[in-house]
Tab-separated table of N, CA and C in Angstrom:
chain	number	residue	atom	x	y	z
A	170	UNK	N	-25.726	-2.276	-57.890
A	170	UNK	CA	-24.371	-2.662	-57.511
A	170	UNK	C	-23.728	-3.528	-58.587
A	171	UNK	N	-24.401	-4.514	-59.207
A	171	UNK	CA	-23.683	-5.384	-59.761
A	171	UNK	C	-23.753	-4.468	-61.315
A	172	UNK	N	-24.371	-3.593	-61.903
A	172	UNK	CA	-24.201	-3.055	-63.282
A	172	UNK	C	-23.167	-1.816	-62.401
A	173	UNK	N	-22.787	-1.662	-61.190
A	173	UNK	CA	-21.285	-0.840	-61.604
A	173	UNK	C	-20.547	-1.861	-61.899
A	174	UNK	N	-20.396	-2.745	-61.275
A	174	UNK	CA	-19.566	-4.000	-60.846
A	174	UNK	C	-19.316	-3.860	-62.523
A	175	UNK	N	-20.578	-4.423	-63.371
A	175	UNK	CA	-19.892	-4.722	-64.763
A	175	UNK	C	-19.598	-3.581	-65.254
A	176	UNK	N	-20.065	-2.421	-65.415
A	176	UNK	CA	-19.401	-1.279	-65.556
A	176	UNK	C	-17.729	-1.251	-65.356
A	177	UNK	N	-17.279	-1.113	-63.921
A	177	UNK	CA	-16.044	-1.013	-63.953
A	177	UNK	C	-14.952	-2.029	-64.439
A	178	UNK	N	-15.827	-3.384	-64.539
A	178	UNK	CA	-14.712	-4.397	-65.448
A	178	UNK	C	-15.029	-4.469	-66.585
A	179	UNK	N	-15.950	-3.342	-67.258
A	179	UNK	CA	-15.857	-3.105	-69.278
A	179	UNK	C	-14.569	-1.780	-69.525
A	180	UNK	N	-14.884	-0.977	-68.227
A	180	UNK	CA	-13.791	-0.018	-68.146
A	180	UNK	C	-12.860	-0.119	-68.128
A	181	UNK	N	-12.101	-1.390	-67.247
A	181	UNK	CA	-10.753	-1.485	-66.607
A	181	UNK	C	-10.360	-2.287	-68.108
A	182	UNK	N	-11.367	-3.263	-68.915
A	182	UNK	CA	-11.175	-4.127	-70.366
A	182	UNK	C	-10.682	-3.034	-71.470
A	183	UNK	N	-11.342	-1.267	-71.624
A	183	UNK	CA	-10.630	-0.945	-72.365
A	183	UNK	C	-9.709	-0.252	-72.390
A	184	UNK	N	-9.546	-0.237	-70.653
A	184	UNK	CA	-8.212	1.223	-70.391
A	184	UNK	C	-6.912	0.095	-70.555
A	185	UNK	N	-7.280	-1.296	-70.767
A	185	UNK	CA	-5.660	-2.305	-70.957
A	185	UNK	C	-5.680	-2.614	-72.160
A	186	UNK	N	-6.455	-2.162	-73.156
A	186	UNK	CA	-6.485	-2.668	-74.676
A	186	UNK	C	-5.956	-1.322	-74.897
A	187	UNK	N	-6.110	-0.222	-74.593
A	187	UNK	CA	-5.897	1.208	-74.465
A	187	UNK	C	-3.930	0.966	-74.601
A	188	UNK	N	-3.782	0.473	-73.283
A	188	UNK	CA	-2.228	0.506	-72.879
A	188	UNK	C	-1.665	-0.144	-73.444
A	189	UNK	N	-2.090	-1.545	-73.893
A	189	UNK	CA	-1.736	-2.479	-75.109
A	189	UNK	C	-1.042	-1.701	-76.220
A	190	UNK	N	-1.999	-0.748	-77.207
A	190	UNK	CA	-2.005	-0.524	-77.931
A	190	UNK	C	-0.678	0.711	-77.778
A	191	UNK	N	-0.686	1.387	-76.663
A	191	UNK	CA	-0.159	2.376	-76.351
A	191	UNK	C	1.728	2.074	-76.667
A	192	UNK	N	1.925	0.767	-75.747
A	192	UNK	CA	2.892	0.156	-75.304
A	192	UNK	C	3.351	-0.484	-77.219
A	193	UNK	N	2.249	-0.939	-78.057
A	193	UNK	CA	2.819	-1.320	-79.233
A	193	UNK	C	3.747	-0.773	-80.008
A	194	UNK	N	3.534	0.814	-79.577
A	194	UNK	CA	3.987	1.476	-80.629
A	194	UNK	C	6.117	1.519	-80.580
A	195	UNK	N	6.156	1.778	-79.415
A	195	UNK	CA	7.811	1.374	-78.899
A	195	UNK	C	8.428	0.240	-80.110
A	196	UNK	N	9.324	1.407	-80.623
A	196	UNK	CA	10.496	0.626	-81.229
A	196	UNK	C	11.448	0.421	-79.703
A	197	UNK	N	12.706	-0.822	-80.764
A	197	UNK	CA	13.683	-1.125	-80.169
A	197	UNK	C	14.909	-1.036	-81.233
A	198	UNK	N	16.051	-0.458	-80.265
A	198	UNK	CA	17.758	-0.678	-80.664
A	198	UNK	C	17.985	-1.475	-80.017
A	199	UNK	N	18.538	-1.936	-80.594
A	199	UNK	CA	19.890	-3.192	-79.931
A	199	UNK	C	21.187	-2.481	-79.908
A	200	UNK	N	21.849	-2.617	-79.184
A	200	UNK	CA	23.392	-2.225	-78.927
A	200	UNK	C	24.092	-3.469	-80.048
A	201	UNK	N	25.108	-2.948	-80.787
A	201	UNK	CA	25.874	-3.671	-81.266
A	201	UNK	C	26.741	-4.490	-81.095
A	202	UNK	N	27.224	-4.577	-79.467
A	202	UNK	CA	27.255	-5.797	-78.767
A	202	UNK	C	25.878	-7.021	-78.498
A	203	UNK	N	24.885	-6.284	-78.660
A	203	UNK	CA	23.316	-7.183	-78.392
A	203	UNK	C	23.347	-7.654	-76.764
A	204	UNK	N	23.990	-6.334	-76.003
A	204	UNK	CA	23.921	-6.615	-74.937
A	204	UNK	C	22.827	-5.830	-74.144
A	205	UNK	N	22.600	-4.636	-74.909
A	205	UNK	CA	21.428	-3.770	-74.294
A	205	UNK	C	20.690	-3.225	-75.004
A	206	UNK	N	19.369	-2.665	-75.076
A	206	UNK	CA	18.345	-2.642	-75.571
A	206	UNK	C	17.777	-1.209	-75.521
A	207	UNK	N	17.249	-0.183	-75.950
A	207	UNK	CA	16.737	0.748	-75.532
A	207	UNK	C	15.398	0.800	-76.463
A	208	UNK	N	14.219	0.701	-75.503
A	208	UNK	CA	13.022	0.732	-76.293
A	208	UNK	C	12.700	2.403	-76.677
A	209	UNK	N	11.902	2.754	-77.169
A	209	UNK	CA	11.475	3.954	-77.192
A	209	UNK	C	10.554	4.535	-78.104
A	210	UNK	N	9.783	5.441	-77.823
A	210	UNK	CA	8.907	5.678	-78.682
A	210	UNK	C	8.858	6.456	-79.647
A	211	UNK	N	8.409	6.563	-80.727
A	211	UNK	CA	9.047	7.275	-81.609
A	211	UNK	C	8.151	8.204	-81.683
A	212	UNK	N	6.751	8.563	-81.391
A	212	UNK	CA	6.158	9.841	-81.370
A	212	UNK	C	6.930	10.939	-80.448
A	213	UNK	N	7.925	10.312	-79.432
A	213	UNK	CA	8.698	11.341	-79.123
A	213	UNK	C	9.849	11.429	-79.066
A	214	UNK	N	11.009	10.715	-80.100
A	214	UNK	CA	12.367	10.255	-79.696
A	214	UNK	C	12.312	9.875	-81.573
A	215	UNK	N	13.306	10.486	-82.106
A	215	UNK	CA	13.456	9.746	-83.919
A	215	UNK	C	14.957	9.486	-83.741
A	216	UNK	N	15.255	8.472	-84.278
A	216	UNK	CA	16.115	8.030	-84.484
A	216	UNK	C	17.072	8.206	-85.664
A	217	UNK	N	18.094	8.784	-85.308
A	217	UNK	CA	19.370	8.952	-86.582
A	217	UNK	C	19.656	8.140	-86.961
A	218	UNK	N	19.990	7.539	-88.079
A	218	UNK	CA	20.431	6.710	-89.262
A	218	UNK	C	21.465	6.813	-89.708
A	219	UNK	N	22.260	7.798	-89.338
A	219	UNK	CA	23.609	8.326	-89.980
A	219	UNK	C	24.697	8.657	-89.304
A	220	UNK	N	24.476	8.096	-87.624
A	220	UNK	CA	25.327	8.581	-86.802
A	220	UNK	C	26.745	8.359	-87.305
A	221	UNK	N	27.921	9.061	-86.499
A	221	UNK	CA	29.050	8.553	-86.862
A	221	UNK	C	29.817	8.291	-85.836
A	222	UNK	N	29.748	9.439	-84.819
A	222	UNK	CA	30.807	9.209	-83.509
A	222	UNK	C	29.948	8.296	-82.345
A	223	UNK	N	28.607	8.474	-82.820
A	223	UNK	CA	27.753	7.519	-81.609
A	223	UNK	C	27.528	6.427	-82.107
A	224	UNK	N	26.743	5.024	-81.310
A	224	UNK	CA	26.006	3.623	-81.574
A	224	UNK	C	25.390	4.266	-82.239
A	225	UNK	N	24.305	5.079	-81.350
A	225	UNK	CA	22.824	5.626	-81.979
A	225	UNK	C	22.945	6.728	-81.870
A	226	UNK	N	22.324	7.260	-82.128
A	226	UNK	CA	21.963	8.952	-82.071
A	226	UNK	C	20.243	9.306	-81.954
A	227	UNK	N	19.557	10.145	-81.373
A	227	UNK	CA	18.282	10.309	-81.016
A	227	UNK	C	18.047	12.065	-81.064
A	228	UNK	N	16.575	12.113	-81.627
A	228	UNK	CA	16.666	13.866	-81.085
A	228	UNK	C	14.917	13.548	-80.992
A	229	UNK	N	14.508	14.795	-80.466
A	229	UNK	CA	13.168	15.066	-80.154
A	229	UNK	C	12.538	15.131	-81.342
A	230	UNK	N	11.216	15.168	-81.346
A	230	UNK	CA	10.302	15.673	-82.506
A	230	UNK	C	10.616	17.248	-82.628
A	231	UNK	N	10.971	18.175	-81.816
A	231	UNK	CA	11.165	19.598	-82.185
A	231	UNK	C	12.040	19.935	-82.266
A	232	UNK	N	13.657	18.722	-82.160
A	232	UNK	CA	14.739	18.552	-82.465
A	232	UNK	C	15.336	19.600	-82.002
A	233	UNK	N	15.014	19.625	-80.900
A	233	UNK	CA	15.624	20.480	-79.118
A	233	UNK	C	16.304	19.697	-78.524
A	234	UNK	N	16.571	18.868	-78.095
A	234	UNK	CA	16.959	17.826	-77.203
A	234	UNK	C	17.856	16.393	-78.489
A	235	UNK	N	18.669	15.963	-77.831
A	235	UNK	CA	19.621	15.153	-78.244
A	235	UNK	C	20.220	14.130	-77.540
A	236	UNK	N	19.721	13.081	-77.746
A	236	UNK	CA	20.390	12.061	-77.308
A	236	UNK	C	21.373	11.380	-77.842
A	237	UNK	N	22.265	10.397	-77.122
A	237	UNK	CA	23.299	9.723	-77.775
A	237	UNK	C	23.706	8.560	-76.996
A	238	UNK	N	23.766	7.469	-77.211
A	238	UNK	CA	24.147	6.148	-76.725
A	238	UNK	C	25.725	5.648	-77.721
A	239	UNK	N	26.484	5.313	-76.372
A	239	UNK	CA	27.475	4.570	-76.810
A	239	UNK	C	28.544	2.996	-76.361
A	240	UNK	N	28.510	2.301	-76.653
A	240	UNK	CA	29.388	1.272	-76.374
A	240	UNK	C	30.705	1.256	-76.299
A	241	UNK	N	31.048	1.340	-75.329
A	241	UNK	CA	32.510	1.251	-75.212
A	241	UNK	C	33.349	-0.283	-74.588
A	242	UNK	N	34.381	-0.285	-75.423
A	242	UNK	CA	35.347	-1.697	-75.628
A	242	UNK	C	36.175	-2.075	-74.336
A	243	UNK	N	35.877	-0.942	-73.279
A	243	UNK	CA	36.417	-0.905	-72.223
A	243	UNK	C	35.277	-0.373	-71.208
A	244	UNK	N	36.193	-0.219	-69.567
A	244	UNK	CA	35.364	0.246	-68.885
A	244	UNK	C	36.216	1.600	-68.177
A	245	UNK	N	35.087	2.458	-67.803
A	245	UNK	CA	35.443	3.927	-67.399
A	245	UNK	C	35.514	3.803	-65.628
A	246	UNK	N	36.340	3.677	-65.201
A	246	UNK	CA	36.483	3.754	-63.947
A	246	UNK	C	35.616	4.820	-62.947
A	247	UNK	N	35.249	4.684	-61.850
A	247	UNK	CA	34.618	5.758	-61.057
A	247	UNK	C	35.589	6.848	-60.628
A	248	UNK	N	36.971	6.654	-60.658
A	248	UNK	CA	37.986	7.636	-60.768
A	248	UNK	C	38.271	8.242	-62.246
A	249	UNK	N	38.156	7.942	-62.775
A	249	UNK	CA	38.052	8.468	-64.305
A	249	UNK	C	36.662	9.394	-64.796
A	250	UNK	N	35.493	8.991	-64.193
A	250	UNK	CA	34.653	9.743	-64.885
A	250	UNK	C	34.467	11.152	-64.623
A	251	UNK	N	34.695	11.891	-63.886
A	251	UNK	CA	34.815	13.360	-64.160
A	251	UNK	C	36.246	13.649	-65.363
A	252	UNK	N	36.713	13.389	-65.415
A	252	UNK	CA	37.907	13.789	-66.257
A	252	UNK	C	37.605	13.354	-67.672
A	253	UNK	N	36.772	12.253	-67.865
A	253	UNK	CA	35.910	11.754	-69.324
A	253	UNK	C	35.105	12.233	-69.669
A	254	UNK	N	34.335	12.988	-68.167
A	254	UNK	CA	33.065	14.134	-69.162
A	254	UNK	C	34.113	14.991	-69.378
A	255	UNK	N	35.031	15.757	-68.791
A	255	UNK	CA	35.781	17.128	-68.905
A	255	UNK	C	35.794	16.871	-70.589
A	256	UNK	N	36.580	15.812	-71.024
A	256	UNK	CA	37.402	15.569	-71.964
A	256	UNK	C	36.646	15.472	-73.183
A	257	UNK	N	35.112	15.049	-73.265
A	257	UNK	CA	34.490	15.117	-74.373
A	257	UNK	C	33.963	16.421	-74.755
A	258	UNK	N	34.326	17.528	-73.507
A	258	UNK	CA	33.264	18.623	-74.254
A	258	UNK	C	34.706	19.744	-74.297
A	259	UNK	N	35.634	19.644	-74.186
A	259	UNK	CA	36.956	20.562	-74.105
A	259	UNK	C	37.014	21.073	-75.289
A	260	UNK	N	36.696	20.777	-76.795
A	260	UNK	CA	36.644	21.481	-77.550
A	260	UNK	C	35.639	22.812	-77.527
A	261	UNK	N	35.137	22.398	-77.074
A	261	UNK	CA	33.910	23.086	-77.309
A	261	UNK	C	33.859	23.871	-76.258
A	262	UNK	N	33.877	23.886	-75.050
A	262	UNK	CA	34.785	24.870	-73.760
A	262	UNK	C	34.741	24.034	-72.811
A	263	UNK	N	34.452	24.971	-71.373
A	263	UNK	CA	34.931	23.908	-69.906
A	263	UNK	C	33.638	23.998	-69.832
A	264	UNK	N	33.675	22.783	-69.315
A	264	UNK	CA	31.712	22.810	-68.551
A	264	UNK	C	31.784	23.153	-67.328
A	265	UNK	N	30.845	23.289	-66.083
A	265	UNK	CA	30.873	24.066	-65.088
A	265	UNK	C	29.376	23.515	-64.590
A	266	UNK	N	29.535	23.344	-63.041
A	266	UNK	CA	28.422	22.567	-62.302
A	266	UNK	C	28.523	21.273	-62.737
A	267	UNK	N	29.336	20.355	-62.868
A	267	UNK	CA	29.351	19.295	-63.180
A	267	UNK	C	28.869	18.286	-61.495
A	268	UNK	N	28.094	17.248	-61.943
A	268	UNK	CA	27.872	17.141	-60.563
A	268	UNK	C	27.277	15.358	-61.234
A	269	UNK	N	28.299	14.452	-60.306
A	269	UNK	CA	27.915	13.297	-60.775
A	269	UNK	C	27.394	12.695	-59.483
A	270	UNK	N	26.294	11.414	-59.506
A	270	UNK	CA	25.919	10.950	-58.035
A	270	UNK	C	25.007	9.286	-58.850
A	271	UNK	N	24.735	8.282	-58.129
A	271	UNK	CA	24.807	7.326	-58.319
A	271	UNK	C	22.871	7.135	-58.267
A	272	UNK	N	22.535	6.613	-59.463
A	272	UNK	CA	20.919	6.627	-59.980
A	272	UNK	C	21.038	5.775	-60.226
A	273	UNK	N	19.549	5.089	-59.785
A	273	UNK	CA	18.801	3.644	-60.609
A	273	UNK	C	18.406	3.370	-61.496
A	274	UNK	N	18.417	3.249	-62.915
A	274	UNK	CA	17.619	3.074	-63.724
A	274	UNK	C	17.386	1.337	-64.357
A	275	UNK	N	15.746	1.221	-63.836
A	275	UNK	CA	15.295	-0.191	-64.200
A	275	UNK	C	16.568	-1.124	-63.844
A	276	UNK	N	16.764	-1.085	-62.405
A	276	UNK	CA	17.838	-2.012	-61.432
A	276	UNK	C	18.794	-1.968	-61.795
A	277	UNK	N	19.348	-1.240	-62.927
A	277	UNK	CA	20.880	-0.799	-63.447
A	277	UNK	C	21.299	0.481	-62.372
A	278	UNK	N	22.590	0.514	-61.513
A	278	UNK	CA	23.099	1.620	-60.689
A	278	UNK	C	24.160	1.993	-61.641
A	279	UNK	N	23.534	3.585	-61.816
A	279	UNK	CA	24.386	4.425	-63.018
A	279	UNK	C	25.138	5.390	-62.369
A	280	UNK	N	25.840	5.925	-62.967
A	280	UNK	CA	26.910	7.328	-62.550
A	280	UNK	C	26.412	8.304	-63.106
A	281	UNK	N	25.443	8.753	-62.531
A	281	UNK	CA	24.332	9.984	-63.633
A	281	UNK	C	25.195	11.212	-62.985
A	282	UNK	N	25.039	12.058	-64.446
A	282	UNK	CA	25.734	13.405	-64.268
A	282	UNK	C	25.042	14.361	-64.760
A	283	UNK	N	25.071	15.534	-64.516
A	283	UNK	CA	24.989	16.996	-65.066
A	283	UNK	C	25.707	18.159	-65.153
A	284	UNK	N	25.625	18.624	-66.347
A	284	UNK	CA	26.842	19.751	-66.115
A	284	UNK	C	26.383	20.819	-67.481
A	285	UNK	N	26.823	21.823	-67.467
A	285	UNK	CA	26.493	22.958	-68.358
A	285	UNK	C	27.621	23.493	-69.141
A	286	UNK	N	27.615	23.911	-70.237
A	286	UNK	CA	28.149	24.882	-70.908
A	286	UNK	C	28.452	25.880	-71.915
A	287	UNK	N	29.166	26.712	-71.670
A	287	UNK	CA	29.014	27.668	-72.324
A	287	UNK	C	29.523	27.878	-73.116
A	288	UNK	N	28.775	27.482	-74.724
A	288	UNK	CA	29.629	27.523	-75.941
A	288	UNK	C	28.560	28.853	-76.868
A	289	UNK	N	29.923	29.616	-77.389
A	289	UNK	CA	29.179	30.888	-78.035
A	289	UNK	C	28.193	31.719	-77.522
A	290	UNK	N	28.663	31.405	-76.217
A	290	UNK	CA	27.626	32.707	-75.415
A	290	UNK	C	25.733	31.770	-75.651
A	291	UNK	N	25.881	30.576	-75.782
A	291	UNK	CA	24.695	30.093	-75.328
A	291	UNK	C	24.950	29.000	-74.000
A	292	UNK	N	24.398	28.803	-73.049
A	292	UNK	CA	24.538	27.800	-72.504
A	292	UNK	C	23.238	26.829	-72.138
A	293	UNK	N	23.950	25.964	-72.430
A	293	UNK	CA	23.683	24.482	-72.744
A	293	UNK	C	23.567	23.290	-71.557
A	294	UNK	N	22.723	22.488	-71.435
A	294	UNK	CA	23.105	21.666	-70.368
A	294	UNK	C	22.777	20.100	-70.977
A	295	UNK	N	23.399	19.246	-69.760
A	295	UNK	CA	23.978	17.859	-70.429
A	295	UNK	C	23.457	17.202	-68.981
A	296	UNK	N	23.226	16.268	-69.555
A	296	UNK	CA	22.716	15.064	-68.550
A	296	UNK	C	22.953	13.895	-69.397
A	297	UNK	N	23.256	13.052	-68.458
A	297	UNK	CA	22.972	11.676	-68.841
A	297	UNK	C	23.793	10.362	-67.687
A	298	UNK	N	24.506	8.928	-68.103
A	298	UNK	CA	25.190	8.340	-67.695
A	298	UNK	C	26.014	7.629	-68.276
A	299	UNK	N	27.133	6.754	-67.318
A	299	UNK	CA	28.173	5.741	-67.074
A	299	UNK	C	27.847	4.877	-66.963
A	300	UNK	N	27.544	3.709	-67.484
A	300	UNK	CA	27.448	2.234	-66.756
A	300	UNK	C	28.927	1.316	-67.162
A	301	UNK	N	29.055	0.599	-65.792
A	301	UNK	CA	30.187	-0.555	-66.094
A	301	UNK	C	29.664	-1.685	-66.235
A	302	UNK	N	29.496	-2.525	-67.444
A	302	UNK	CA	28.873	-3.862	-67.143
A	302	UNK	C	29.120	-4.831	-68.307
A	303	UNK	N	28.524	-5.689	-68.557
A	303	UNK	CA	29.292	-6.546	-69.694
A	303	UNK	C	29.990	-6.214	-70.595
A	304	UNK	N	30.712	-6.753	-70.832
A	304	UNK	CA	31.690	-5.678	-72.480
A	304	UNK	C	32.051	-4.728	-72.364
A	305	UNK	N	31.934	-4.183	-71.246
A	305	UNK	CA	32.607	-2.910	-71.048
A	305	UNK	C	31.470	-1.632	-70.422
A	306	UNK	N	31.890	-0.344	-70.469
A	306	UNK	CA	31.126	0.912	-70.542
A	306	UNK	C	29.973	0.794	-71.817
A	307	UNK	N	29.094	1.791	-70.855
A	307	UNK	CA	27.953	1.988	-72.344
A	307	UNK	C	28.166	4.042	-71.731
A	308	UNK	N	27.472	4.182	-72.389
A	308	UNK	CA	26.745	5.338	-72.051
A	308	UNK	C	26.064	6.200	-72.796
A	309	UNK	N	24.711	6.873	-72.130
A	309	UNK	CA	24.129	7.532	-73.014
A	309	UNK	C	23.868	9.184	-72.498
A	310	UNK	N	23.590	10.378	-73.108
A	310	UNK	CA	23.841	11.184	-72.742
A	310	UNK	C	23.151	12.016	-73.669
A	311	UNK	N	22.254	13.335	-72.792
A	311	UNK	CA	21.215	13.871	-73.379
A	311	UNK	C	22.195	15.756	-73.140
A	312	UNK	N	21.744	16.218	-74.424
A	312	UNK	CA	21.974	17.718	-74.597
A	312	UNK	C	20.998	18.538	-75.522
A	313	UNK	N	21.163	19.457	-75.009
A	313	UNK	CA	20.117	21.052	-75.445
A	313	UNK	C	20.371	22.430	-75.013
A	314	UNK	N	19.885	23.243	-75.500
A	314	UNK	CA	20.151	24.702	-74.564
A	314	UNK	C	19.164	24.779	-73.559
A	315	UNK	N	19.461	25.397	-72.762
A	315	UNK	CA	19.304	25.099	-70.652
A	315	UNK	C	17.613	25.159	-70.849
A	316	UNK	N	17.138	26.134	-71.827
A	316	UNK	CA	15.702	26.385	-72.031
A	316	UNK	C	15.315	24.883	-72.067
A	317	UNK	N	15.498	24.146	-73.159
A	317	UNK	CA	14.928	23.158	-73.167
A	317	UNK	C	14.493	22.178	-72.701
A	318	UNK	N	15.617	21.739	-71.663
A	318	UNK	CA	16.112	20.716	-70.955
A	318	UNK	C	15.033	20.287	-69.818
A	319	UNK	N	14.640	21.390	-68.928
A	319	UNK	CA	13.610	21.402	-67.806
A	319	UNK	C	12.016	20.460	-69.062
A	320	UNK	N	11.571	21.377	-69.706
A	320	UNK	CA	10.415	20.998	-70.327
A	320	UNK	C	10.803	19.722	-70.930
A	321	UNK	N	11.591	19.184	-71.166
A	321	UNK	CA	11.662	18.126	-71.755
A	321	UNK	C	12.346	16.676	-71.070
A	322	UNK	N	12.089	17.297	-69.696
A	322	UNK	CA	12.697	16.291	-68.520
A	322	UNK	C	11.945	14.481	-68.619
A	323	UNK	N	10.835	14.844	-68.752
A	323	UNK	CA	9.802	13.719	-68.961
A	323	UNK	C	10.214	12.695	-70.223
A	324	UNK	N	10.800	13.346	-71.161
A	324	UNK	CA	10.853	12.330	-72.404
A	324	UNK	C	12.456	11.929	-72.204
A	325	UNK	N	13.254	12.918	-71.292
A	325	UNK	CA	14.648	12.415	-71.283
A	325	UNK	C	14.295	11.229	-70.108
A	326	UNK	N	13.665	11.260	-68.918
A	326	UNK	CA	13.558	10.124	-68.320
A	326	UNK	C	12.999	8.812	-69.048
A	327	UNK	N	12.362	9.407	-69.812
A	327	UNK	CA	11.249	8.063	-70.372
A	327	UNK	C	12.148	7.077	-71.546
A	328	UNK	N	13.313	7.833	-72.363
A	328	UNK	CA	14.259	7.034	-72.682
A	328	UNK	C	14.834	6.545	-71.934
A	329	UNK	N	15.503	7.492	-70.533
A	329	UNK	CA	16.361	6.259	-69.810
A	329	UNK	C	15.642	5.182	-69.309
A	330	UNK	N	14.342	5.137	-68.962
A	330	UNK	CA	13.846	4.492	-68.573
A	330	UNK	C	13.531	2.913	-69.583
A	331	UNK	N	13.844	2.897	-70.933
A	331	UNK	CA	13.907	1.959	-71.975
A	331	UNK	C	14.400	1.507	-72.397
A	332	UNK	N	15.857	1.507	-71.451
A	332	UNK	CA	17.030	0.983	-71.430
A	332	UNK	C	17.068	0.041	-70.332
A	333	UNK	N	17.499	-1.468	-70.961
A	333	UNK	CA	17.365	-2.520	-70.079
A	333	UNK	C	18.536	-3.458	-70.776
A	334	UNK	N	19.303	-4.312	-70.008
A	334	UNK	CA	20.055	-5.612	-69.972
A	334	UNK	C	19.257	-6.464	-70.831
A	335	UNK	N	19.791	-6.983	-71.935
A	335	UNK	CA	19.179	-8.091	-72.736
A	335	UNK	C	19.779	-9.519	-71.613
A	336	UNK	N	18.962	-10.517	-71.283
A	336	UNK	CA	19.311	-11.114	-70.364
A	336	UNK	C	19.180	-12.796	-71.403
């Protein structure tokens, strides 16, 4: 009994040096207000250097998937935000299934959306959110073609999930 006993507390000693190590690897952005933070890991999330219309810019390692975080100087009303997604993708065509509803992420209540479209006969789908909170709107927002999106659900949560309030 007592050599499981030490058994399972040499085990439980390296599965947290394990997670330690795991957890080290997470870079961090700062928002350029230095109001919010998005950790993330970079074995699955690289970071653009050259953005122009976004804060940040993000894509996958198989550079399928696309992320984008932005700060805004204002705030986007809950009557406004369907007409603000319409409006960012109108060049590019109408999106369709747009469907916004109110998500938690790490005690932040977001205006998470999804919606699809069809540019050049591929279609594409978009997820992401709205937040209203210090300084204004942020928002970040993930795209790919529809293939991608399902398989790569896990790493799009796991960024939102590394997004937190610098307090």
């Amino acid at each position: 009994m007592s050599k499981n006993l030490l058994f399972l507390f040499l085990l439980s000693g390296f599965i947290s040096i394990g997670q330690t190590k795991k957890n080290s690897k997470l870079e961090t952005y700062t928002s350029r207000k230095e109001i919010y933070q998005i950790k993330y890991n970079p074995d699955h999330w690289i970071k653009n250097t050259d953005s122009i219309d976004w804060d940040a810019q993000f894509h996958d390692k198989y550079n399928l998937v696309n992320a984008y975080f932005i700060e805004y100087d204002y705030f986007i009303t809950d009557k406004n935000l369907k007409s603000t997604i319409q409006d960012e993708y109108k060049e590019f065509g109408k999106i369709k299934n747009l469907k916004i509803y109110k998500k938690k992420i790490n005690d932040i209540t977001v205006n998470y959306f999804e919606c699809e479209l069809d540019y050049n006969d591929i279609l594409y789908k978009y997820q992401g959110f709205i937040y209203n909170g210090k300084g204004g709107s942020i928002q970040m927002q993930y795209g790919a073609q529809a293939e991608a999106i399902e398989p790569n659900q896990g790493i799009i949560d796991e960024l939102n999930n590394g997004i937190s309030i610098i307090q």
